[in-house]
XYZ file of C-alpha atoms in Angstrom:
294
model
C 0.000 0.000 0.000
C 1.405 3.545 -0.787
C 2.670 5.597 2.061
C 2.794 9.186 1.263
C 4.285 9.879 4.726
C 6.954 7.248 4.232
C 7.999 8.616 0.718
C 7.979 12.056 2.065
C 10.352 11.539 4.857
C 12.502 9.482 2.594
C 12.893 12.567 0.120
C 13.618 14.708 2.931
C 16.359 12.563 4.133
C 17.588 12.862 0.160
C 17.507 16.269 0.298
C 19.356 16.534 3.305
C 21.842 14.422 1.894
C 22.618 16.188 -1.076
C 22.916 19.524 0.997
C 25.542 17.901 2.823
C 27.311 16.670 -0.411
C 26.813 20.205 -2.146
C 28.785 21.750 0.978
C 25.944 23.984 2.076
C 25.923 25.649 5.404
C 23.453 22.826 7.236
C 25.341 20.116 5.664
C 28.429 21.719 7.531
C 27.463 22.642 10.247
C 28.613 20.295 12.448
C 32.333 20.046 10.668
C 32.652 23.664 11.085
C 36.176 24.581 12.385
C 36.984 26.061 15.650
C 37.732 29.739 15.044
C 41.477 30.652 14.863
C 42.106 33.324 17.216
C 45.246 36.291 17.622
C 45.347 37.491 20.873
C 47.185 41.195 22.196
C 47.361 41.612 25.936
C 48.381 38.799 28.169
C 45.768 39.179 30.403
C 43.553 38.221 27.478
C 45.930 35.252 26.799
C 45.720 34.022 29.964
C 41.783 33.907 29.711
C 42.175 31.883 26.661
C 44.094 29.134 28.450
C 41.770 29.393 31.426
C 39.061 28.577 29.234
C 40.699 25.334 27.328
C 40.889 27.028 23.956
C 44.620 26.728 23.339
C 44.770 24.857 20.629
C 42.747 27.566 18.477
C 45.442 30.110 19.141
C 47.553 31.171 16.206
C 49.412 33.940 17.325
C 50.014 36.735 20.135
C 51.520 39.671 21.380
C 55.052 40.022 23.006
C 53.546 40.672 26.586
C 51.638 37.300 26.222
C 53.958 35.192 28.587
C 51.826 33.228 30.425
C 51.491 30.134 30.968
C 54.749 29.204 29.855
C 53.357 27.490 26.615
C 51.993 31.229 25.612
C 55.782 32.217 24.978
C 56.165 29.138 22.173
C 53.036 30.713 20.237
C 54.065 32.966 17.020
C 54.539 36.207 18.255
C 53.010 39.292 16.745
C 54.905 42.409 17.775
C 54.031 44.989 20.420
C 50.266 45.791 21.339
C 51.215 48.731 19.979
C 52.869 48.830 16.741
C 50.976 45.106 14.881
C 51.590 44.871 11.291
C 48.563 44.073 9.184
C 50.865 42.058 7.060
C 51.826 39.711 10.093
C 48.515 39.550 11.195
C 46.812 38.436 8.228
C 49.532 35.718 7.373
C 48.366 33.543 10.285
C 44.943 33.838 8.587
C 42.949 34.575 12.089
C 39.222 34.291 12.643
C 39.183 36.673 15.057
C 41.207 38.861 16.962
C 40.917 39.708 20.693
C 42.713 42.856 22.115
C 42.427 46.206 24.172
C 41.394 49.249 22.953
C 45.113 50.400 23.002
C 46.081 47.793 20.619
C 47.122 49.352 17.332
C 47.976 51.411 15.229
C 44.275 51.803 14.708
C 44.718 51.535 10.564
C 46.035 48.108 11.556
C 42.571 47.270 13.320
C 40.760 48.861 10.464
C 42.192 46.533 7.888
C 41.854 43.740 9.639
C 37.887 44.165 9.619
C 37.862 44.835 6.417
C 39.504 41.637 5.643
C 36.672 40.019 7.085
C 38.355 39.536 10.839
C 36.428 39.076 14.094
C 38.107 42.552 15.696
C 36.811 42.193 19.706
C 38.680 45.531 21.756
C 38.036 45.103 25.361
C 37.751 48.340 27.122
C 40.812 48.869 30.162
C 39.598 50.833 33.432
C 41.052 48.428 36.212
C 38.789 47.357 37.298
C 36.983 43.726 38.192
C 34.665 44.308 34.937
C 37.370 44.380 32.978
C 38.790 41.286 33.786
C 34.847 39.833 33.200
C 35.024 41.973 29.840
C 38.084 40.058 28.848
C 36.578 36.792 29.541
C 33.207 37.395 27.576
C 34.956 38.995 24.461
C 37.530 35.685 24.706
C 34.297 33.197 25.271
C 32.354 34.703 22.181
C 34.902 34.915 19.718
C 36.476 31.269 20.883
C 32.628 29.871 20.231
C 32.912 29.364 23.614
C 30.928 31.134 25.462
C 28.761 28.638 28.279
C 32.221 27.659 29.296
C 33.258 31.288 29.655
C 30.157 31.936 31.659
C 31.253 29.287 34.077
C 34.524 30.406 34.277
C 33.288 34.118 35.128
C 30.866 32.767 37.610
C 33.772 30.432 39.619
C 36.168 34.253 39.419
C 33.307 36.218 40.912
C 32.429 33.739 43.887
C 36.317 33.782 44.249
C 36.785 37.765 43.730
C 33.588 38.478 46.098
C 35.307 36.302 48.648
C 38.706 38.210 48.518
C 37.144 41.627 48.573
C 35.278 40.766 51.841
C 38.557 39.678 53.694
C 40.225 42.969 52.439
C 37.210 45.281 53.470
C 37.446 43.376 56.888
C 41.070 44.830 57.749
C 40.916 47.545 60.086
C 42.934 50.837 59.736
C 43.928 52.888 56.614
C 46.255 50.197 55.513
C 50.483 51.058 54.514
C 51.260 53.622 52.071
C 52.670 52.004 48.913
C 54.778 53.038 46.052
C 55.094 51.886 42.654
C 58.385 52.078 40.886
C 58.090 50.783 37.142
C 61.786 50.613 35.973
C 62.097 48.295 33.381
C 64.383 50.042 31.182
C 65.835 53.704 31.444
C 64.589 56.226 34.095
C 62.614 54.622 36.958
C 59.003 56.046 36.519
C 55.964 56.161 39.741
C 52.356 55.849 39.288
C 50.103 58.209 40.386
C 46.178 57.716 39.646
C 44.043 56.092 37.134
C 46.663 53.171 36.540
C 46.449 49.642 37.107
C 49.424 49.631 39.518
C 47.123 52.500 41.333
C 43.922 50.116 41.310
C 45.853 47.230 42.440
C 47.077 48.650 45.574
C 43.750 50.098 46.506
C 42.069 46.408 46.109
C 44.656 45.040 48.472
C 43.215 47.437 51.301
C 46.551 49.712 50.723
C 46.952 53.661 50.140
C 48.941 54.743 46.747
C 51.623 56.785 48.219
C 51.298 59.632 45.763
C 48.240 61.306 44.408
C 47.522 64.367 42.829
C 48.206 62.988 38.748
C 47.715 60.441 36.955
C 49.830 58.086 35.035
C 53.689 58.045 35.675
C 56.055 60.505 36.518
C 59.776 60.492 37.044
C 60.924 59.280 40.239
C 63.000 62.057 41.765
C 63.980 62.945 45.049
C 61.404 65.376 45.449
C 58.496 62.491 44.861
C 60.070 60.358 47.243
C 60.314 62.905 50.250
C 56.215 63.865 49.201
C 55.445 60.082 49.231
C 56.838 58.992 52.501
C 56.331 55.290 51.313
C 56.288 52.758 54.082
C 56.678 49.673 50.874
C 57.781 49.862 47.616
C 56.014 47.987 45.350
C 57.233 47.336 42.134
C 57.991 43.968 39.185
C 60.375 41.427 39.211
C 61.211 41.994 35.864
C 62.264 45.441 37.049
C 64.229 44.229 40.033
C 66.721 42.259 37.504
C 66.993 44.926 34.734
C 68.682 46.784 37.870
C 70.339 43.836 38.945
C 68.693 42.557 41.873
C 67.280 44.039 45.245
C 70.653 45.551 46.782
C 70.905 47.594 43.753
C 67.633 48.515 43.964
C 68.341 50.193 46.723
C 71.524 52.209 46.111
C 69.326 54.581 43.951
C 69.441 58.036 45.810
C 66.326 59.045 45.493
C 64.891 56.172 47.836
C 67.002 56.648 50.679
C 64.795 59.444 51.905
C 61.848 57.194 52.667
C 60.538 55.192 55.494
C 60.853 51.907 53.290
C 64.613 52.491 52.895
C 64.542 53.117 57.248
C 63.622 49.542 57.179
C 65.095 47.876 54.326
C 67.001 45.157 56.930
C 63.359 43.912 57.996
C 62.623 42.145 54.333
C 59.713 43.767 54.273
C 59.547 46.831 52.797
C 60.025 45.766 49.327
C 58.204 43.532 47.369
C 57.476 42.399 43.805
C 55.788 40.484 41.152
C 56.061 39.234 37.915
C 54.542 42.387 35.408
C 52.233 40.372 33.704
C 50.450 38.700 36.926
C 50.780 41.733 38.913
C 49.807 44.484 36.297
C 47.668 42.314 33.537
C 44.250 42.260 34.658
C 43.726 38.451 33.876
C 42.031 35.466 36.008
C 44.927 35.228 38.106
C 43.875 38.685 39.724
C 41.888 37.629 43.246
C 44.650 35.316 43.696
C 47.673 38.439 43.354
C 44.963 40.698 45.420
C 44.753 38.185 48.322
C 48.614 37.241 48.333
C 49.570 40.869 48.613
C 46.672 41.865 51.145
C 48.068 39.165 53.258
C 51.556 39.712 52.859
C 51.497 43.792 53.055
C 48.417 45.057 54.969
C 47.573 41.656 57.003
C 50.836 41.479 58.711
């Protein structure tokens, strides 16, 4: 007996078929690729190895350096100064960065080459770090696993801010020295290094400006730091700690008084300290404990 419904489920099945053979986009669906992603920050880096999505990475920047595995990925350039040319040539999907990532003609060509461009806005803050895991989730094609991943940070970063806002008192006074390379520079306001020392229950040591300034001897008599706070990458380009403290400017403050206790200076790898990745409510709660707690 004839079966109309039969016959038309078996065409449908057919038709599917053929869509599948003919490459269209239902038949491929399922094969499609994982997107191939650039990424320029190492915070943002770090997100994309928090969320499992290595293996879709096909290039970075030079301040991606963590994990360790992040430093064998093709490098880029500087945030700063990317190449369209470079870019292109891993053939990305999609490229994560921060709004200071440039030059912006770079950024412009790459859309109009048909590249996922996600910018993730910098203010230091914890949204930022949340910003940098939903841009990473979405353009990854990963985005329920970056909403688990943001929800496990937040229980984490809700906990640490309640032990910090627990401390009593005003908390030390804290400098930042950034000295890299050339003239030691401090941070004043509206930096992360500023942000950072506030979430740890601390006081910036100088206010008044914002960004860097030189470090001179008139800063450092103003400041009255009782720590100096500053990278480890820093400490080595000076050639360790001792040498550190041999620069004049520091010896008129209360953390060169007590340089024999250990204490009064203390630092951090750049990246985990100043990068505004996953690792930050564990760097908030190690320095809270180890400089305000004690």
């Amino acid at each position: 007996m004839f079966n109309s419904s039969s016959l038309s489920r078996r065409r449908a099945l057919q038709a599917l078929s053929a869509m599948a053979a003919a490459g269209s986009p239902l038949g491929l669906m399922a094969a499609t690729p994982a997107p191939r992603l650039i990424t320029v920050g190492g915070g943002i880096t770090e997100v994309v190895y928090a969320l499992g999505a290595q293996d879709q990475l096909v290039g970075t920047d030079t301040t991606s350096l963590y994990p360790a595995a992040a430093q064998a990925t093709p490098k880029v350039g500087y945030m700063r100064q990317l190449s369209a040319e470079g870019l292109l040539a891993l053939r990305p999907d999609a490229l994560i960065a921060g709004t200071d990532a440039g030059p912006p003609v770079v950024i412009d060509q790459l859309r109009s080459a048909g590249v996922r461009v996600e910018l993730v806005a910098s203010d230091h803050t914890w949204d930022e770090v949340r910003r940098k895991i939903a841009a990473v989730g979405r353009a990854s094609n990963r985005e329920a696993a970056a909403r688990e991943l943001q929800a496990r940070l937040d229980a984490r970063w809700q906990a640490v801010s309640a032990r910090v806002q627990a401390a009593k008192g005003p908390g030390p006074k804290i400098l930042f020295v950034l000295s890299h390379s050339g003239s030691p520079q401090v941070s004043g306001e509206k930096t992360a290094a500023d942000a950072l020392i506030r979430f740890i229950g601390a006081r910036n040591a100088l206010g008044g400006f914002q960004g860097y300034r030189p470090m001179t001897a008139e800063a450092m008599a103003q400041a009255a730091p009782d720590l100096i706070l500053t990278t480890t990458q820093g400490i080595e380009a000076i050639g360790g700690e001792a040498k550190f403290w041999q620069r004049p400017e520091l010896a008129l403050t209360p953390a060169f008084q007590r340089r024999a206790s250990g204490k009064t200076l203390v630092h951090l790898d750049a990246l985990e300290l100043l990068g505004f990745g996953p690792r930050l409510p564990e760097v908030v709660e190690r320095l809270h404990d180890q400089v305000v707690k004690t």
